[in-house]
Coordinates of C-alpha atoms in Angstrom, one line a residue:
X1 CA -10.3 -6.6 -39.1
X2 CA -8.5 -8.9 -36.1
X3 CA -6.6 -12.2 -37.1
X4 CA -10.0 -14.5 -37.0
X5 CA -11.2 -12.2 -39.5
X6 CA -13.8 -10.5 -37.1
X7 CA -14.4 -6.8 -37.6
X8 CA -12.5 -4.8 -34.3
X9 CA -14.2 -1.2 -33.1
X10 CA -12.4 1.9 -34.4
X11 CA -12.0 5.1 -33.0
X12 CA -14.6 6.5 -35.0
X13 CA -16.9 3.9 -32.9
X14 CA -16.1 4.9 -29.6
X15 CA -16.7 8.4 -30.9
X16 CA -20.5 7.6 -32.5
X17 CA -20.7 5.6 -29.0
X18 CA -19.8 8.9 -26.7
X19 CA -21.7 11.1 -28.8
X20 CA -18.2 13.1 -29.3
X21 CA -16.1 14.1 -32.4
X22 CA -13.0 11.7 -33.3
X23 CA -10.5 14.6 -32.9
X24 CA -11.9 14.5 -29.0
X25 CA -11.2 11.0 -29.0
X26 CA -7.6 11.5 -30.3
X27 CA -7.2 13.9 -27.7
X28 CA -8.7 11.7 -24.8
X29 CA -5.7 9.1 -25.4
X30 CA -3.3 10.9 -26.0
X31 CA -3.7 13.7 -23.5
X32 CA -2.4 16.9 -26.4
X33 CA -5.4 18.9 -25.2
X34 CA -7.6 19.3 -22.3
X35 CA -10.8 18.2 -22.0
X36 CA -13.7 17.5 -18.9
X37 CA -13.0 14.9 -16.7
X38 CA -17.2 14.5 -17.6
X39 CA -15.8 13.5 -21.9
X40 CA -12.8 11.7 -21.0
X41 CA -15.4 9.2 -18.6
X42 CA -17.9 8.9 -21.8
X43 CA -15.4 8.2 -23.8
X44 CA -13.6 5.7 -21.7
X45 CA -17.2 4.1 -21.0
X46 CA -17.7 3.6 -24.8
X47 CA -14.1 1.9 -25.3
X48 CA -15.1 -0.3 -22.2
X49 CA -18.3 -1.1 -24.0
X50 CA -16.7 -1.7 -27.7
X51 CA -13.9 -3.3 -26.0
X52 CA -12.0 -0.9 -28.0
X53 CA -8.2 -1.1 -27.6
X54 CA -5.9 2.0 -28.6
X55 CA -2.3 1.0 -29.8
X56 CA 0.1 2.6 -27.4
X57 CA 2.7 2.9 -29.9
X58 CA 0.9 4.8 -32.3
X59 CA -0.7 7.2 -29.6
X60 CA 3.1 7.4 -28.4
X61 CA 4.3 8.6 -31.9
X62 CA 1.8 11.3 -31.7
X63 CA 2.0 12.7 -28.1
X64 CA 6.3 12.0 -27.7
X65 CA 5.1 10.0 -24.6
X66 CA 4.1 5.6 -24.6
X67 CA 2.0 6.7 -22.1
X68 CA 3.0 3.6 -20.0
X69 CA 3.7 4.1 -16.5
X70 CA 6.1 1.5 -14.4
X71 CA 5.0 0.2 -10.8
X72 CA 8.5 -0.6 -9.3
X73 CA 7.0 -3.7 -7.2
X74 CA 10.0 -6.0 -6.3
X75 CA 7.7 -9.0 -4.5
X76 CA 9.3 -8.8 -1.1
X77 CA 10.1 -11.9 1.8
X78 CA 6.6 -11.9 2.7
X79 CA 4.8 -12.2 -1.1
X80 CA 1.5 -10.1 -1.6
X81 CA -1.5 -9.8 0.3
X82 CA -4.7 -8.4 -0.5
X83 CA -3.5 -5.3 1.1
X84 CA -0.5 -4.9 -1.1
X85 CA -2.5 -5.8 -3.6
X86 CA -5.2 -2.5 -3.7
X87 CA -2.3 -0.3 -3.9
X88 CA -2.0 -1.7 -7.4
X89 CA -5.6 -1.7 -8.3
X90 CA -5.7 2.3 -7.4
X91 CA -2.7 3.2 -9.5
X92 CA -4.1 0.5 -12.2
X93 CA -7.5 2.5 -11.7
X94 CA -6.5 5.8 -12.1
X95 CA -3.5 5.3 -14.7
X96 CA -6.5 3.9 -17.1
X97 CA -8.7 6.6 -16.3
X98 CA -5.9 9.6 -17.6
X99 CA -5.2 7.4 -20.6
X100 CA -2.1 5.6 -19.4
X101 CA -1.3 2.0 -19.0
X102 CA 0.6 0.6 -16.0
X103 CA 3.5 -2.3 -16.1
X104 CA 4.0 -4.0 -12.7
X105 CA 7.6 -4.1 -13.0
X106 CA 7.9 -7.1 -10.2
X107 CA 11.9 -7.8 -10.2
X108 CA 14.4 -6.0 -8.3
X109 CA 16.0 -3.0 -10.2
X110 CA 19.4 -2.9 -8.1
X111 CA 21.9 -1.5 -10.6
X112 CA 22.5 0.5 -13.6
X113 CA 21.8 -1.7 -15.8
X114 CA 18.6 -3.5 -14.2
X115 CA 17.5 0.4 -14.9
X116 CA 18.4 0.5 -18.5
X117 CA 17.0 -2.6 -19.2
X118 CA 13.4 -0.6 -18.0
X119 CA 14.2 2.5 -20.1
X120 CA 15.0 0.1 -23.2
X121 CA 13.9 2.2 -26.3
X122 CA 11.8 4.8 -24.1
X123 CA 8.7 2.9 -23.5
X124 CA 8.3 4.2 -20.4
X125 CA 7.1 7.8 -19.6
X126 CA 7.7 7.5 -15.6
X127 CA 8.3 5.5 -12.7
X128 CA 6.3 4.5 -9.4
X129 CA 8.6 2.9 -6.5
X130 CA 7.2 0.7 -4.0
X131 CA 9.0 -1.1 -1.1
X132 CA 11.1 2.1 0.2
X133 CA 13.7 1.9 2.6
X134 CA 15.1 4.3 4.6
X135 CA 18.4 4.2 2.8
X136 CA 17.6 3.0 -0.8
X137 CA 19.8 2.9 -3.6
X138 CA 16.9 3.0 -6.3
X139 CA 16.6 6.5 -5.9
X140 CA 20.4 7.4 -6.9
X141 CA 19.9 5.4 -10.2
X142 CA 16.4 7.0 -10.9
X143 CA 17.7 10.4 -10.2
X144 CA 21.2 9.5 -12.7
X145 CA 18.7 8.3 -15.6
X146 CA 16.5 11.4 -14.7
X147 CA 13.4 9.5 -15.6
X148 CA 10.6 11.2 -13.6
X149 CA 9.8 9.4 -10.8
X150 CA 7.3 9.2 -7.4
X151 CA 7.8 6.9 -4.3
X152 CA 4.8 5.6 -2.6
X153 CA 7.0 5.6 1.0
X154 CA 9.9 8.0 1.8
X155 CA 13.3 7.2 2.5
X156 CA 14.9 9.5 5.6
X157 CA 16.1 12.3 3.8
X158 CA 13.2 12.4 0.6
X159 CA 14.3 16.4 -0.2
X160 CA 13.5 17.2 -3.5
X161 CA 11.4 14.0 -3.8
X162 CA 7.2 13.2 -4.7
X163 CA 6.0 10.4 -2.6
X164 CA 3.0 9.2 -1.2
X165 CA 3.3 7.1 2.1
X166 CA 1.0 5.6 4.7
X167 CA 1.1 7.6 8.3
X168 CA 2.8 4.3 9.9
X169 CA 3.8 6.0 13.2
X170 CA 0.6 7.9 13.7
X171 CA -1.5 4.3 12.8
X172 CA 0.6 2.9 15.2
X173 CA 0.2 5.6 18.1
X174 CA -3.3 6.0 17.5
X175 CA -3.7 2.1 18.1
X176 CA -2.2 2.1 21.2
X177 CA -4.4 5.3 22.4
X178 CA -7.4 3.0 21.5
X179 CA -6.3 0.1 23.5
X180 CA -5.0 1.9 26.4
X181 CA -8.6 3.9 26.8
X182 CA -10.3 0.6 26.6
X183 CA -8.2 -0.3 30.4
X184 CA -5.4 -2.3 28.4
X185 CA -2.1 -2.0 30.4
X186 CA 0.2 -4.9 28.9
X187 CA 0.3 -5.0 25.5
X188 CA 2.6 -6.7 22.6
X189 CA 3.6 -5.5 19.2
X190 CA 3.9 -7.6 16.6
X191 CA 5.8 -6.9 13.5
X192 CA 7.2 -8.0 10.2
X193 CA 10.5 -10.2 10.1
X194 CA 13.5 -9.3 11.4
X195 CA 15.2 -9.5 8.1
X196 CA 12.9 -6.7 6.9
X197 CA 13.8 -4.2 9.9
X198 CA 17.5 -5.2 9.4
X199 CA 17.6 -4.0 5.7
X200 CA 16.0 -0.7 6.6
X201 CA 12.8 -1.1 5.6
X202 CA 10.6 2.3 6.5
X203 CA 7.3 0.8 7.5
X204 CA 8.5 -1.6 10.1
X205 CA 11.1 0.9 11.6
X206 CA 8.5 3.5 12.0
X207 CA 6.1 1.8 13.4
X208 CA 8.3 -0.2 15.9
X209 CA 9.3 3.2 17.3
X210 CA 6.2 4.4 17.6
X211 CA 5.1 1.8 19.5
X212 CA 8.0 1.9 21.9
X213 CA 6.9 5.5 22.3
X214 CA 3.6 5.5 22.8
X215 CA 3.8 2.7 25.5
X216 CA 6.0 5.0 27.7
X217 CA 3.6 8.0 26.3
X218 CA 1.1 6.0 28.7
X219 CA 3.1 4.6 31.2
X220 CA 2.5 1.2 30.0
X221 CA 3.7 -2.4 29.4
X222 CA 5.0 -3.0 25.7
X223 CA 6.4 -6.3 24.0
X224 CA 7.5 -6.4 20.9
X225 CA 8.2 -9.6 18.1
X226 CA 9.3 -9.5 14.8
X227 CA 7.9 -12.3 12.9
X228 CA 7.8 -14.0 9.4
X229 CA 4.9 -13.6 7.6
X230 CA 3.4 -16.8 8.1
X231 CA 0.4 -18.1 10.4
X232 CA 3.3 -20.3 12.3
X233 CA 5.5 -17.8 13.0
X234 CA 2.5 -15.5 14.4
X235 CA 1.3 -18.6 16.4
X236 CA 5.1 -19.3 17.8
X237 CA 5.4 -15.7 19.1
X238 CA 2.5 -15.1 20.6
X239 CA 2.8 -18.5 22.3
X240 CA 6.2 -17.3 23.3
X241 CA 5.1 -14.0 24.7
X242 CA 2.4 -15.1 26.6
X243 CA 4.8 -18.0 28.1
X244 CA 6.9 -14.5 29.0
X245 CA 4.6 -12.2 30.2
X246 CA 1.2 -13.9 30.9
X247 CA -0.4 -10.6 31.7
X248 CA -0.5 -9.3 28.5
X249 CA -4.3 -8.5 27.0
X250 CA -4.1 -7.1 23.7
X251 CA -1.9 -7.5 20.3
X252 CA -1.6 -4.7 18.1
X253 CA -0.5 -6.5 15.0
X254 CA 1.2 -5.1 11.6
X255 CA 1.5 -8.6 10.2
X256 CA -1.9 -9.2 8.8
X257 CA -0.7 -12.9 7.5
X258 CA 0.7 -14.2 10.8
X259 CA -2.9 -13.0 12.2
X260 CA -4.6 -16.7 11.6
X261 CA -1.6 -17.9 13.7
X262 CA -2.0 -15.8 16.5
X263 CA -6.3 -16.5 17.0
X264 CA -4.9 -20.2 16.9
X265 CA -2.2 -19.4 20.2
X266 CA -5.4 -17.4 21.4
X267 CA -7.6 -20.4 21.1
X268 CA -4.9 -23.2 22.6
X269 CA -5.3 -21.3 25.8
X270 CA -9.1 -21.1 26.1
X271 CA -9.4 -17.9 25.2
X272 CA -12.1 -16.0 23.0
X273 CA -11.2 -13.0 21.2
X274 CA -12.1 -10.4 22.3
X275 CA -13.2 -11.2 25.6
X276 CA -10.1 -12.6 27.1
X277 CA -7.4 -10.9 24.3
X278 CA -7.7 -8.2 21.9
X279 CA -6.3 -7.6 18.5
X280 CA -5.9 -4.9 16.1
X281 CA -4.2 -5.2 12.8
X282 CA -2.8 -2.4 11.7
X283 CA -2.2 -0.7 7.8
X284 CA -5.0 -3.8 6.7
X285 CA -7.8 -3.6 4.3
X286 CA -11.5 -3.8 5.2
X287 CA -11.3 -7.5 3.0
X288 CA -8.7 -8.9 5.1
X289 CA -10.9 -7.9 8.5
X290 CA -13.6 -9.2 6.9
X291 CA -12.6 -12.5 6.4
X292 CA -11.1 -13.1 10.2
X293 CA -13.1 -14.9 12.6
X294 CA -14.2 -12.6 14.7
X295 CA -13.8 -9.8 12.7
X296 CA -11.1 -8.0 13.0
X297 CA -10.6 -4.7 14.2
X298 CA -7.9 -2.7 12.3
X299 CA -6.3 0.5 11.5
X300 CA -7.5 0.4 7.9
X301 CA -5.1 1.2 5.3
X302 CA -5.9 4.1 2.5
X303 CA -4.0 1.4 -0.1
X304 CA -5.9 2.3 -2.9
X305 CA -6.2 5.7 -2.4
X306 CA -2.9 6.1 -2.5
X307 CA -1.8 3.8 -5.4
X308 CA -4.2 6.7 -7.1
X309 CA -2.8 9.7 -5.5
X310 CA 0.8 8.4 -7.1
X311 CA -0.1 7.7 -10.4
X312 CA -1.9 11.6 -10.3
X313 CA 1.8 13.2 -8.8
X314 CA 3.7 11.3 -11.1
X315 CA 1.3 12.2 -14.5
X316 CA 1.2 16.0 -12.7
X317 CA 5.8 15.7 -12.8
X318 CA 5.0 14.7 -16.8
X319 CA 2.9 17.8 -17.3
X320 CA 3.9 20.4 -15.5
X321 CA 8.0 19.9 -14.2
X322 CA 7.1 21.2 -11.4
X323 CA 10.3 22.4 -9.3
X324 CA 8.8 21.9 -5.7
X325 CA 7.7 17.9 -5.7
X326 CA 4.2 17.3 -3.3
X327 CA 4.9 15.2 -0.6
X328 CA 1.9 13.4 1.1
X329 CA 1.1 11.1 4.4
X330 CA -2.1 9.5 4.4
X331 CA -3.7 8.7 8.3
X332 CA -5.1 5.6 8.3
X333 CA -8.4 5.1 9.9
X334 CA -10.0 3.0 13.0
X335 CA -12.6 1.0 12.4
X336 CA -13.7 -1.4 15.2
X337 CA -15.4 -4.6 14.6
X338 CA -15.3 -7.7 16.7
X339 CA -11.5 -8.1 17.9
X340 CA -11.2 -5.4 20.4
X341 CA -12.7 -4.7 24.2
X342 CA -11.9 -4.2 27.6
X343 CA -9.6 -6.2 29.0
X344 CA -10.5 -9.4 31.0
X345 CA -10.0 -8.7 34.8
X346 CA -11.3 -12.0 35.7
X347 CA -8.5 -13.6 33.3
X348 CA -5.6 -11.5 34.8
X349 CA -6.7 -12.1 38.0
X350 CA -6.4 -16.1 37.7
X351 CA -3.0 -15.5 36.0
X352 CA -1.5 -13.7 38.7
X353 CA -2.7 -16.4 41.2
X354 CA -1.2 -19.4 39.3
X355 CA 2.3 -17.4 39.0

């Protein structure tokens, strides 16, 4: 009976519904015993239908676990985008579909006690970290409160670590490849904030450096910006590159929310994209490319994938203590819509006769 008085489903509904016994039920939620991947969907279909809720606590009394996973999110400079966004979606996805809730944990856990305050009274089984930098003193704390743990990034040294990260250099190398076969010779980089690469923050160092490699890889022109992540600041340094090096013919972009910026500095000079200047965007999501104007080519992000893969390595670390953690880099993949072509000879050629 719920507070108004309206009769709530039972487990002995969702098991009628599934067309299972209630022991299989008990043992869909709280994971003591095995069962087809096939039963556990019927089941969880039939809850979804009865809009059947399990109380954690209880199944946590019988299994020793809550069952509750933490999503260590701290919301950084540049908020969330619909990109950062799908990496919770696929851990929320799949963390539901093996039984387990997940708590987007959004403040910054910086010392001890931050930590402790998380662990209060053991309702949390495990930890997923987001927002890894190279040197980052999370992992110290995680590893002193020995609360099993899985990084979607790494840091430079990740011995002995799970994690899940996005291939930023090869995304990065493999952009420039793409551009440079098109004919592109002079092309910029722009990345996320300075204050970001100051503090270390993997993604943006990796990528940086890749560019800067695969430019001389080529034997090519490479500019690089480090922007806020705001349409202003993308439109104030593209403006300020092209007032710098008027050549250049293509953007390769890991800054998805300066993008509307940067089509803006694009139009001001009569351009089209792509015919007189291309762009790729980098680590994106299909949604974001979608709703650009053209189009935008990008270097499409596996977010949700691997929001899934870490919520699978981090219930795996529950099950089995496993002594040799997986490790994973997911490639990113090219998909080319209406931002990208040859460069304009007809546009460089005019430049170089008014300079």
């Amino acid at each position: 009976m719920s507070r108004r008085g309206v009769l709530m489903p039972t487990m002995l509904d969702v098991a009628k519904r599934a067309g299972v016994s209630l022991s299989t039920v008990s043992y869909a939620l709280n994971g003591t015993r095995p069962i087809s991947q096939e039963t556990r969907q019927r089941i969880f279909t039939a809850m979804e239908e009865l809009g059947y809720r399990p109380h954690v606590l209880a199944r946590g009394l019988a299994s020793k676990r809550s069952r509750i996973l933490a999503l260590l999110f701290p919301i950084p400079e540049r908020g969330l985008g619909v990109t950062e966004l799908e990496f919770v979606s696929g851990a929320t996805d799949a963390a539901m579909e093996q039984g387990y809730n997940l708590v987007l944990w959004s403040s910054v856990i910086s010392d001890a006690e931050g930590l402790r305050h998380l662990m209060q009274q053991g309702l949390v089984d495990g930890v997923i970290m987001m927002e890894v930098h190279l040197h980052d003193e999370r992992i110290e704390l995680l590893r002193a409160s020995e609360l099993p743990f899985v990084l979607i990034g790494r840091t430079d040294n990740s011995q002995g670590i799970s994690y899940v990260d996005v291939d930023f250099a090869q995304a990065c190398s493999d952009t420039v490849r793409y551009l440079y076969e098109l004919g592109h010779t002079q092309i910029a980089f722009l990345n996320q904030s300075q204050t970001e690469f100051n503090t270390g923050y993997g993604p943006v160092i990796r990528a940086e450096a890749s560019f800067q490699q695969a430019v001389a890889r080529h034997q090519i022109a490479g500019y690089i910006r480090r922007c806020a992540a705001t349409p202003a600041a993308g439109h104030a340094a593209l403006s300020s590159l092209l007032d710098e090096c008027p050549d250049i013919t293509a953007m390769v972009a890991m800054n998805e929310r300066a993008i509307p910026g940067v089509l803006q500095a694009v139009g001001e000079q009569g351009w089209k994209v792509p015919e007189h200047f291309s762009l790729v965007s980098i680590v994106s999501s299909e949604r974001v490319a979608d709703m650009s104007v053209p189009p935008l080519t990008t270097m499409t992000s596996p977010s949700a994938e691997i929001g899934r893969l870490s919520v699978l390595q981090l219930i795996q670390q529950l099950d089995t203590k496993e002594l040799e953690p997986p490790q994973m880099v997911i490639p990113c993949h090219l998909d080319v819509r209406g931002s990208s072509a040859p460069p304009p000879h007809e546009r460089l050629a005019k430049s170089r006769t008014v300079s």
